[in-house]
Coordinates of C-alpha atoms in Angstrom, one line a residue:
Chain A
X1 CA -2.0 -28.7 -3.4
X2 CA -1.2 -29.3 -7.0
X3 CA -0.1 -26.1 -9.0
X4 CA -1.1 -27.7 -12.6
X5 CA -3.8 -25.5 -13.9
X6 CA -6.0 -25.3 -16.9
X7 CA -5.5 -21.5 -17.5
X8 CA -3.5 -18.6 -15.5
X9 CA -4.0 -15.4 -15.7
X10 CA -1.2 -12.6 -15.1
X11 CA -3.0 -9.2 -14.0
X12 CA -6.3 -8.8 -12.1
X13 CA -7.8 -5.5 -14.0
X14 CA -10.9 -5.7 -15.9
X15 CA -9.5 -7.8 -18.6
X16 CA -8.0 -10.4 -16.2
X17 CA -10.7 -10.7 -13.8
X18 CA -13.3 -11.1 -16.9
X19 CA -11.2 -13.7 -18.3
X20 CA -11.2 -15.6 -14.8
X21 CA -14.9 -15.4 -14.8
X22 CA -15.5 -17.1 -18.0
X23 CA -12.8 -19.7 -17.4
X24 CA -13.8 -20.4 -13.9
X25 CA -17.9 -20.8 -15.0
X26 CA -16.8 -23.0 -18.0
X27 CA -15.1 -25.2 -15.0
X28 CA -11.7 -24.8 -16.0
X29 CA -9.3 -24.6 -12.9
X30 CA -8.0 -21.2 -12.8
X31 CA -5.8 -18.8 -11.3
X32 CA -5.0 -15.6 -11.3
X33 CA -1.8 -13.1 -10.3
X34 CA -1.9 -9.8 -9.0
X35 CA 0.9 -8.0 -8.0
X36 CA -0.5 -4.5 -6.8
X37 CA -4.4 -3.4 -7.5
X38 CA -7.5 -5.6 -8.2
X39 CA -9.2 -3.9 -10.8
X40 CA -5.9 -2.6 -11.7
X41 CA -5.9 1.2 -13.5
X42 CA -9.6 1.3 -13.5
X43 CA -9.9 0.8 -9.5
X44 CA -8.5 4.2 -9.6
X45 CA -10.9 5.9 -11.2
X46 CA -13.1 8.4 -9.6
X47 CA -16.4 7.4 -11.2
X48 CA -17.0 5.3 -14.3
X49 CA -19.6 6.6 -16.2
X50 CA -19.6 4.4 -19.4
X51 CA -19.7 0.7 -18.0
X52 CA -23.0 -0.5 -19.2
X53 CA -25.4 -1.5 -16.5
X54 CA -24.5 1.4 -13.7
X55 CA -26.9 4.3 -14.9
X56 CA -25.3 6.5 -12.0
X57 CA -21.9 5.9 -12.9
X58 CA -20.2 3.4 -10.2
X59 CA -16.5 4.2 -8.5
X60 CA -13.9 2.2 -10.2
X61 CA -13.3 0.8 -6.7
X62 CA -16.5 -0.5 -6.2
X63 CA -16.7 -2.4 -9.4
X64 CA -13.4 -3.6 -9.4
X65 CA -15.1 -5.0 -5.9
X66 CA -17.6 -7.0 -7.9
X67 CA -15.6 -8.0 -10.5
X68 CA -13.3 -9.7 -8.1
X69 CA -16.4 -11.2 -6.5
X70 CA -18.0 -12.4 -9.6
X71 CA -14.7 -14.6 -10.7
X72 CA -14.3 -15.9 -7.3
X73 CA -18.0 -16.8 -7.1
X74 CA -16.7 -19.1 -9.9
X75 CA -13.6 -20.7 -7.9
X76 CA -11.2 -18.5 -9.3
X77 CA -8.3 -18.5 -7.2
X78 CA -6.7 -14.9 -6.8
X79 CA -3.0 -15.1 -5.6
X80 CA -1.7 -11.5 -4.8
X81 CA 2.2 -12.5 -5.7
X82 CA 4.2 -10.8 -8.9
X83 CA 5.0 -13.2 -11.8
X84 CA 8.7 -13.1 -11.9
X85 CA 9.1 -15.0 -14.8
X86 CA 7.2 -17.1 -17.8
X87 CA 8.2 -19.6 -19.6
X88 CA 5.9 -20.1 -22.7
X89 CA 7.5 -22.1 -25.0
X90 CA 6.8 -25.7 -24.2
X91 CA 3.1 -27.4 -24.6
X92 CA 2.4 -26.6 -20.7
X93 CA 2.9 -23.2 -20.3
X94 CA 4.9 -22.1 -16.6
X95 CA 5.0 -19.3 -14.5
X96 CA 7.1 -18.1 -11.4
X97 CA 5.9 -15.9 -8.3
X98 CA 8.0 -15.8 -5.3
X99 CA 5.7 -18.6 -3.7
X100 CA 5.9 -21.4 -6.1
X101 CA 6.0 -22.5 -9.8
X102 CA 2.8 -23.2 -11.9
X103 CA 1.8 -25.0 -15.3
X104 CA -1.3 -24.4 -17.3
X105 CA -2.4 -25.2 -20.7
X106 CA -3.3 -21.8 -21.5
X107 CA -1.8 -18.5 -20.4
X108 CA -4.0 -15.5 -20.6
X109 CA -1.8 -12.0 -20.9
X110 CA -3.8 -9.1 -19.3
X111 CA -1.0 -7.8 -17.0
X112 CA -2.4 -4.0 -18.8
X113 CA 0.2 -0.7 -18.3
X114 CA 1.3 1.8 -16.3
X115 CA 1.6 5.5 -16.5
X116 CA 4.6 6.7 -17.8
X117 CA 6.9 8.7 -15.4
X118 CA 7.8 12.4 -15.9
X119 CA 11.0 12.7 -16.7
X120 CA 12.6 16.4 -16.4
X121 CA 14.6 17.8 -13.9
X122 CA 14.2 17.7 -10.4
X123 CA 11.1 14.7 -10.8
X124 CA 12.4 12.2 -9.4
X125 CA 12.9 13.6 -5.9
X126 CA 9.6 15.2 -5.3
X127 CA 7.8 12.2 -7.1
X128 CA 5.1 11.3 -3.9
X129 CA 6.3 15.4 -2.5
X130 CA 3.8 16.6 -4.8
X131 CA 4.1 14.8 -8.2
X132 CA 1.3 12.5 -8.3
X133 CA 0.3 9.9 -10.9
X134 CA -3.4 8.8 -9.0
X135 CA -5.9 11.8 -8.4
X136 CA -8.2 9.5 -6.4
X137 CA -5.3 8.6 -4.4
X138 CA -3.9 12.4 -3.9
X139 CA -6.4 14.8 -4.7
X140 CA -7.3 15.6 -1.0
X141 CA -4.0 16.3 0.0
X142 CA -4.3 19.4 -2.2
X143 CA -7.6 21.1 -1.2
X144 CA -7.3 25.0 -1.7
X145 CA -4.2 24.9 -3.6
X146 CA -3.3 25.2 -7.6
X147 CA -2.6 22.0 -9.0
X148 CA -1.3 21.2 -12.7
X149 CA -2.4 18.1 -14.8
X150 CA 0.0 17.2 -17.1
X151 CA -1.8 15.2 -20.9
X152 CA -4.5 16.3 -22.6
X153 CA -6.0 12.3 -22.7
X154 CA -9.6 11.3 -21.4
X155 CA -7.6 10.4 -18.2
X156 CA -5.9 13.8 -17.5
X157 CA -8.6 15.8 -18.4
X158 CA -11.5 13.5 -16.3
X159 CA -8.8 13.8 -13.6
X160 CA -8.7 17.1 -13.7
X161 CA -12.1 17.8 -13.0
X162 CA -12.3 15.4 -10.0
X163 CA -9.4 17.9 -8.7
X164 CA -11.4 20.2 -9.1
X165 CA -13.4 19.5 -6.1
X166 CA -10.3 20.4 -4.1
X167 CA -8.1 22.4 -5.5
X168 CA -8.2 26.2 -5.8
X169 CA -7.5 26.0 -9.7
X170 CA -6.0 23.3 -11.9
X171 CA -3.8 23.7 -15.1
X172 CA -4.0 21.4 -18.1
X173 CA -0.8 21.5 -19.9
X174 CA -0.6 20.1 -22.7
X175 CA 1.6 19.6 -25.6
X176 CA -0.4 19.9 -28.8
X177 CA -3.1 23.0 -29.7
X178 CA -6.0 20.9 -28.8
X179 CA -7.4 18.6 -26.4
X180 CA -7.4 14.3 -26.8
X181 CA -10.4 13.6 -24.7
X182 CA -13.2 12.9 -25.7
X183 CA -15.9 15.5 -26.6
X184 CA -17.9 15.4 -23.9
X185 CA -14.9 15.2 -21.2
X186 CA -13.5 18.5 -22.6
X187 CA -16.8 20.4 -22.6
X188 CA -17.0 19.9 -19.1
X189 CA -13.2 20.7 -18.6
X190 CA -14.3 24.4 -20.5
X191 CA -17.4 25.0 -18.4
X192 CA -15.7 24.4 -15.4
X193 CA -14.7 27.7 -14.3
X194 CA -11.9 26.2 -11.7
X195 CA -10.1 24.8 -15.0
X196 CA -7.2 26.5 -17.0
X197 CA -5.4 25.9 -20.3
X198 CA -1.8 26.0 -21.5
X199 CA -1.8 24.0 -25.0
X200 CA 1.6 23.7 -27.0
X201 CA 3.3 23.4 -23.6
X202 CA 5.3 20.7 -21.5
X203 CA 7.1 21.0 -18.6
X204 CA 10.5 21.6 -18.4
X205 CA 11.5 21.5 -14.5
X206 CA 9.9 20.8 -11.2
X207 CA 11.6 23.0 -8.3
X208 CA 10.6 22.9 -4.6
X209 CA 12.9 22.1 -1.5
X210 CA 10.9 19.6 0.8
X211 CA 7.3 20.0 -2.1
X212 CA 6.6 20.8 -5.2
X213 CA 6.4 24.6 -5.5
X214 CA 7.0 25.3 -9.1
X215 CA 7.3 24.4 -12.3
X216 CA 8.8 25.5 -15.4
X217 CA 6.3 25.5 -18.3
X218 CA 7.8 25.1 -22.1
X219 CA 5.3 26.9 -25.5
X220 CA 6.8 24.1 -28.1
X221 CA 6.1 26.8 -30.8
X222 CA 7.9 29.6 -29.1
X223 CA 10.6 28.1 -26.8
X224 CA 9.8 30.9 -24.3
X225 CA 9.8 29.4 -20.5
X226 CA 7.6 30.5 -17.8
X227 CA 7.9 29.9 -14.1
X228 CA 4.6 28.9 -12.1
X229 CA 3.9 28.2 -8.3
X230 CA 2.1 25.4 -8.2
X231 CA 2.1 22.9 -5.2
X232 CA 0.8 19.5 -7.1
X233 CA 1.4 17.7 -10.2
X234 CA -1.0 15.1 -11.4
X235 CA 1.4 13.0 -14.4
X236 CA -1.3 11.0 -17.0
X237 CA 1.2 11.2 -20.6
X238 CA 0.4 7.8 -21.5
X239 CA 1.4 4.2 -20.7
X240 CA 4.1 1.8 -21.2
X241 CA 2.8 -2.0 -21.6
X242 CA 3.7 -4.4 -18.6
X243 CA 5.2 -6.8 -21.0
X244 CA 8.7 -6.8 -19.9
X245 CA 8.7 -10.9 -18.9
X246 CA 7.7 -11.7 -22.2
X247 CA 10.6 -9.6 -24.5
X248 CA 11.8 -11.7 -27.0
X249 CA 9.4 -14.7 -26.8
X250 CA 6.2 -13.4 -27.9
X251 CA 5.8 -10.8 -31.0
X252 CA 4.7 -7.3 -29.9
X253 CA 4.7 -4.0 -31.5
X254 CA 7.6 -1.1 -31.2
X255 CA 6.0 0.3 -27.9
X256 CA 5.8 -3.6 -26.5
X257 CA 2.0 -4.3 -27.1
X258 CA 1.3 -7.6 -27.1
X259 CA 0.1 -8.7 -31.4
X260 CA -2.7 -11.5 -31.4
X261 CA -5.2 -12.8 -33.7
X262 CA -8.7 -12.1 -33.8
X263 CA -8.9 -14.9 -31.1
X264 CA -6.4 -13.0 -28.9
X265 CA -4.0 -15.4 -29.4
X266 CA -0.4 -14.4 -29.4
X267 CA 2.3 -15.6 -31.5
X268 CA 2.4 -18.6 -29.4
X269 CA -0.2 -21.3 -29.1
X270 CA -2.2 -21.3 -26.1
X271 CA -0.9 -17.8 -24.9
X272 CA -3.7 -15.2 -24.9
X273 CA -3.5 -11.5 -24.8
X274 CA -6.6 -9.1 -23.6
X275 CA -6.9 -5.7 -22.0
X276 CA -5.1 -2.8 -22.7
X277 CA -1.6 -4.6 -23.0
X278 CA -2.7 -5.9 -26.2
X279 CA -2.1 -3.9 -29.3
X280 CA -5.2 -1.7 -30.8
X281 CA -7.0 -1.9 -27.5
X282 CA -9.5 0.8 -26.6
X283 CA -8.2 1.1 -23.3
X284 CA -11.7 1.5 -22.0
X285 CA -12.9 -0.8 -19.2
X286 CA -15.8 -2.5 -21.0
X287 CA -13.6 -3.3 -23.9
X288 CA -10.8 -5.1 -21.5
X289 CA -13.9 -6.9 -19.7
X290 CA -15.0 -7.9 -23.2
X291 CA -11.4 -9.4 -23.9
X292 CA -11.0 -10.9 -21.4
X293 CA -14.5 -13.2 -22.1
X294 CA -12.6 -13.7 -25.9
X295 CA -9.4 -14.9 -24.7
X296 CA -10.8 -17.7 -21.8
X297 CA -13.2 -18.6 -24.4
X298 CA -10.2 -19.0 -27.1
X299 CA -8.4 -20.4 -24.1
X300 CA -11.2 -22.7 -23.8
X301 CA -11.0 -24.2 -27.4
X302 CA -7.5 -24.5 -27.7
X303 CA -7.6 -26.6 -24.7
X304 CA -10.1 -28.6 -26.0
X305 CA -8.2 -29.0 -29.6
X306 CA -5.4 -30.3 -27.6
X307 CA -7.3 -33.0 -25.7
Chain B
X1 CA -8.9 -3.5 11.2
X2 CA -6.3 -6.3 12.4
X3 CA -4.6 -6.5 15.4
X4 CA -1.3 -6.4 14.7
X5 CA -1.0 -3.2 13.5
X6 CA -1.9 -0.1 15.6
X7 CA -3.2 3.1 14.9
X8 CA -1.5 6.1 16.0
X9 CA -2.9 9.7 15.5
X10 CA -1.1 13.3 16.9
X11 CA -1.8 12.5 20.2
X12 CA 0.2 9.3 20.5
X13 CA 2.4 9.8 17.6
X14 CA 5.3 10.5 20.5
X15 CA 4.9 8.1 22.4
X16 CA 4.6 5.5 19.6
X17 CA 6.6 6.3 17.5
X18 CA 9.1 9.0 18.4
X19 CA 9.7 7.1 21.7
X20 CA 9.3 3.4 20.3
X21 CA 12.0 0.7 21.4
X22 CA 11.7 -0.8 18.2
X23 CA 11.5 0.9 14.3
X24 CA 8.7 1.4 13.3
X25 CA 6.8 1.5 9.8
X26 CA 4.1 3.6 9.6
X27 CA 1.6 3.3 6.5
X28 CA 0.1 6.7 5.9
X29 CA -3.5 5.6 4.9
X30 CA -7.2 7.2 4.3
X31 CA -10.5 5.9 3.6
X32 CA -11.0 7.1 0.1
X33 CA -7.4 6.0 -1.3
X34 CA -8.3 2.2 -2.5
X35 CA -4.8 1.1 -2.9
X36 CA -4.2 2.1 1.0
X37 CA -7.2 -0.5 1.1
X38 CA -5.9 -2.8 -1.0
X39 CA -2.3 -2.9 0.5
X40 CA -4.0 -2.6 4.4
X41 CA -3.9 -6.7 4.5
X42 CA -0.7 -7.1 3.5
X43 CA 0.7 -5.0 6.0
X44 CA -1.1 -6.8 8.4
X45 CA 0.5 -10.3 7.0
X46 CA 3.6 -8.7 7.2
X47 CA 3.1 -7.3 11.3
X48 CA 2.3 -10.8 11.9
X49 CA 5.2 -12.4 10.4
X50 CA 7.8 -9.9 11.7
X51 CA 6.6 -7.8 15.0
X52 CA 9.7 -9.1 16.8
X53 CA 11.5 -6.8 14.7
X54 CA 9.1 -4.0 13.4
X55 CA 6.6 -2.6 15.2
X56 CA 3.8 -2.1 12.7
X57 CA 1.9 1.6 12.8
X58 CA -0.9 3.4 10.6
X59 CA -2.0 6.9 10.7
X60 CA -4.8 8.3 9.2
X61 CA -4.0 11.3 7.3
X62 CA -7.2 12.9 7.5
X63 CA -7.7 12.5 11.1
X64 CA -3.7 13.7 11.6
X65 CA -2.7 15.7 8.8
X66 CA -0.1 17.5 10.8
X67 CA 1.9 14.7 11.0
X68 CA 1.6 14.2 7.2
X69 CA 2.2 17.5 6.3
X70 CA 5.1 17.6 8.9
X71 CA 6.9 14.8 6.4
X72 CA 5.6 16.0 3.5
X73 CA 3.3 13.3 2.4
X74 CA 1.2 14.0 -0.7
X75 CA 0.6 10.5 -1.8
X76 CA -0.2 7.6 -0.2
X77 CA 0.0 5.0 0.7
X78 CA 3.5 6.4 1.6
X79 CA 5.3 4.5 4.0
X80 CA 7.7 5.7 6.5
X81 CA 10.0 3.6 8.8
X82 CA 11.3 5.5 11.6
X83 CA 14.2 4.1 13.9
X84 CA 14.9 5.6 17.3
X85 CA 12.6 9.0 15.9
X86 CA 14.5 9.3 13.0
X87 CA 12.7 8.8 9.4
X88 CA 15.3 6.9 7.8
X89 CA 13.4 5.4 4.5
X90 CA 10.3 5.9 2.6
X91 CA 8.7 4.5 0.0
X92 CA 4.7 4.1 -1.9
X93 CA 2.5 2.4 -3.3
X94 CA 0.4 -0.5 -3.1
X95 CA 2.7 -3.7 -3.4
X96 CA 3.1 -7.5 -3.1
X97 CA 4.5 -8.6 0.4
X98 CA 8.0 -9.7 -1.3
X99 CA 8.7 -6.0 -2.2
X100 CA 8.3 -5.0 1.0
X101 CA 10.6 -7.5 2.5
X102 CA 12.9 -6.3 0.1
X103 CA 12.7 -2.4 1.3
X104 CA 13.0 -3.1 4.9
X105 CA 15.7 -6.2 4.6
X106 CA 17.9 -4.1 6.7
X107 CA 15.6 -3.8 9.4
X108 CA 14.6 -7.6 9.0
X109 CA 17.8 -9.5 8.1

């Protein structure tokens, strides 16, 4: 089988799996890496309530489901391998997976983020012993006991109300005096009576010999500490870009987002960035999905302009 | 469900794993986790590549949450491989089969 390609794709979220669509229905051979999760962040989301189309809201599972079966409807092929490197500079663009080595005339970037990692004392061993950075995943392990979120993001604060279907109470803690979500997230968050608050706070230490059972809680304003049992830890403080392969070669911001035109191309011809690893992304799974149709359309063009 | 890999609950958690010739790796797993679904294939690539020298195990935590509690697993999937009864590494996560290979290369090599 020949591994020469019109476009590859690295990362099989939203974005990625858009992109794949469009490329594979305008008849361009296509392929597409994923190293971990189709549908990537978003097919662990509890319910997604704001992709247009699903009234009732739809699991991110389930549309990550149709998304895949959309693009490969359209001869997209899907290799689950991890992209170990890229080289982007010549007029055939090349990637390496453990399996082989690929050209393409266009590359398209969605390889999105991943949450950042809590980093204070005593993490690191009971990360997966009660520190947990997927509620979907996790949540059920902690039915009837109190659970802390840690962000005060649309993510921590929809998360935390999924836990509430287990848990006996759940925390937010977070580190300014109000709330990121969106308005209609954090209404629910204050209605729900299961749901508590500790603003101006981060936490400090995780203690526990086997588990998680206790924390140490930080007031930013005050200094003052506070020890809390607790036997879970759901982490959602943000993201770090999964950009790593392509340091140095293609311009990015200070936190490693991917910068592109208003094509989504990068700084180099015929490499495409879309999703949430791109720079001034929404991070919301209809605006990936509508990136990813940009960038295999722009993919589309350059090809053509290079024909 | 494949056949290389078998499911074990409490009740034959002993036999198959505790008393098992071989190590064992047993992927802690439920329904509604998607990345235990999303993984579930490449474990069963990787039984069928290398069941001469791990046996291949998944447990249900909801139908056997003893067992999980017993090793303290709040996340999964959380994988476990167990040599002669003994738990003697763990890791998570959904992953590509190369990663894998790489945390049980001393088992394989």
């Amino acid at each position: 089988m020949s591994n020469e390609y019109d476009v590859l794709i690295i990362g099989g979220g939203p974005a990625g799996l858009a992109a794949g669509l469009y490329a594979g229905r305008s008849m361009l051979k296509t392929k597409l890496f994923e190293k971990e999760l189709i549908g990537g962040q978003a097919s662990i989301t509890d319910i997604i309530e704001n992709y247009p189309g699903f009234p009732e809201g739809i699991t991110g599972f389930e549309l990550a489901e149709k998304m895949r079966e959309q693009a490969q409807k359209f001869d997209v092929e899907l290799d689950m391998n991890e992209v170990t490197s890229a080289d982007l500079s010549g007029p055939l663009k090349k990637v390496t997976t453990p399996d082989g080595e690929y050209t393409a005339k266009a590359i398209i970037i969605a390889s999105g983020v991943r949450p950042t990692k809590l980093d204070v004392p005593g993490a690191a061993a009971l990360t997966g012993r009660g520190i947990s950075y997927c509620a979907t995943c996790d949540g059920p392990f902690f039915r009837d006991k109190r659970v802390m979120v840690i962000g005060g993001g649309n993510s921590a604060v929809e998360e935390a109300i999924y836990l509430t279907k287990f848990a006996s109470k759940v925390t937010i803690v977070h580190r300014r005096d109000q709330l990121r979500a969106e308005k209609i997230v954090q209404d629910r968050a204050f209605k729900n009576e299961k749901v508590d608050f500790l603003l101006d706070s981060v936490l400090s230490g995780v203690s526990g010999e086997n588990s998680v059972s206790a924390v140490t809680v930080k007031n930013v304003k005050t200094g003052e500490e506070k020890e809390v049992g607790v036997e879970g830890i759901f982490v959602f403080v943000g993201n770090i870009p999964n950009t790593e392969l392509f340091t140095g070669a293609l311009d990015m911001d200070e936190a490693g987002y991917v910068i592109t035109d208003d094509a989504l191309m990068a700084s180099i011809p015929g490499v495409f960035a879309a999703g949430d690893v791109r720079k001034n992304n929404l991070k919301q799974v209809v605006w990936a999905a509508a990136e990813g149709a940009l960038a295999a359309v722009s993919a589309e063009k350059f090809i053509e302009t290079q024909e | 469900m494949g056949e290389n890999v078998v499911e074990v609950s409490e009740q034959t958690w002993d036999a198959e794993i505790i008393g098992s010739d071989k190590p064992v790796l047993v992927d802690f797993w439920a329904q509604w986790c998607a990345p235990c679904r999303i993984v579930a294939p490449v474990i069963e690539e990787l039984a069928g590549e290398f069941s001469e020298k791990i046996k291949f195990a998944k447990l249900n935590v909801d139908d056997s949450p003893r067992i999980a509690g017993q090793f303290q697993v709040m996340s999964i999937p959380t994988f476990i491989l167990f040599e002669k009864g003994e738990a003697k590494r763990r890791f998570m996560g959904a992953m590509p089969k190369e990663r894998f290979v790489d945390e049980l290369s001393e088992w394989l090599g």
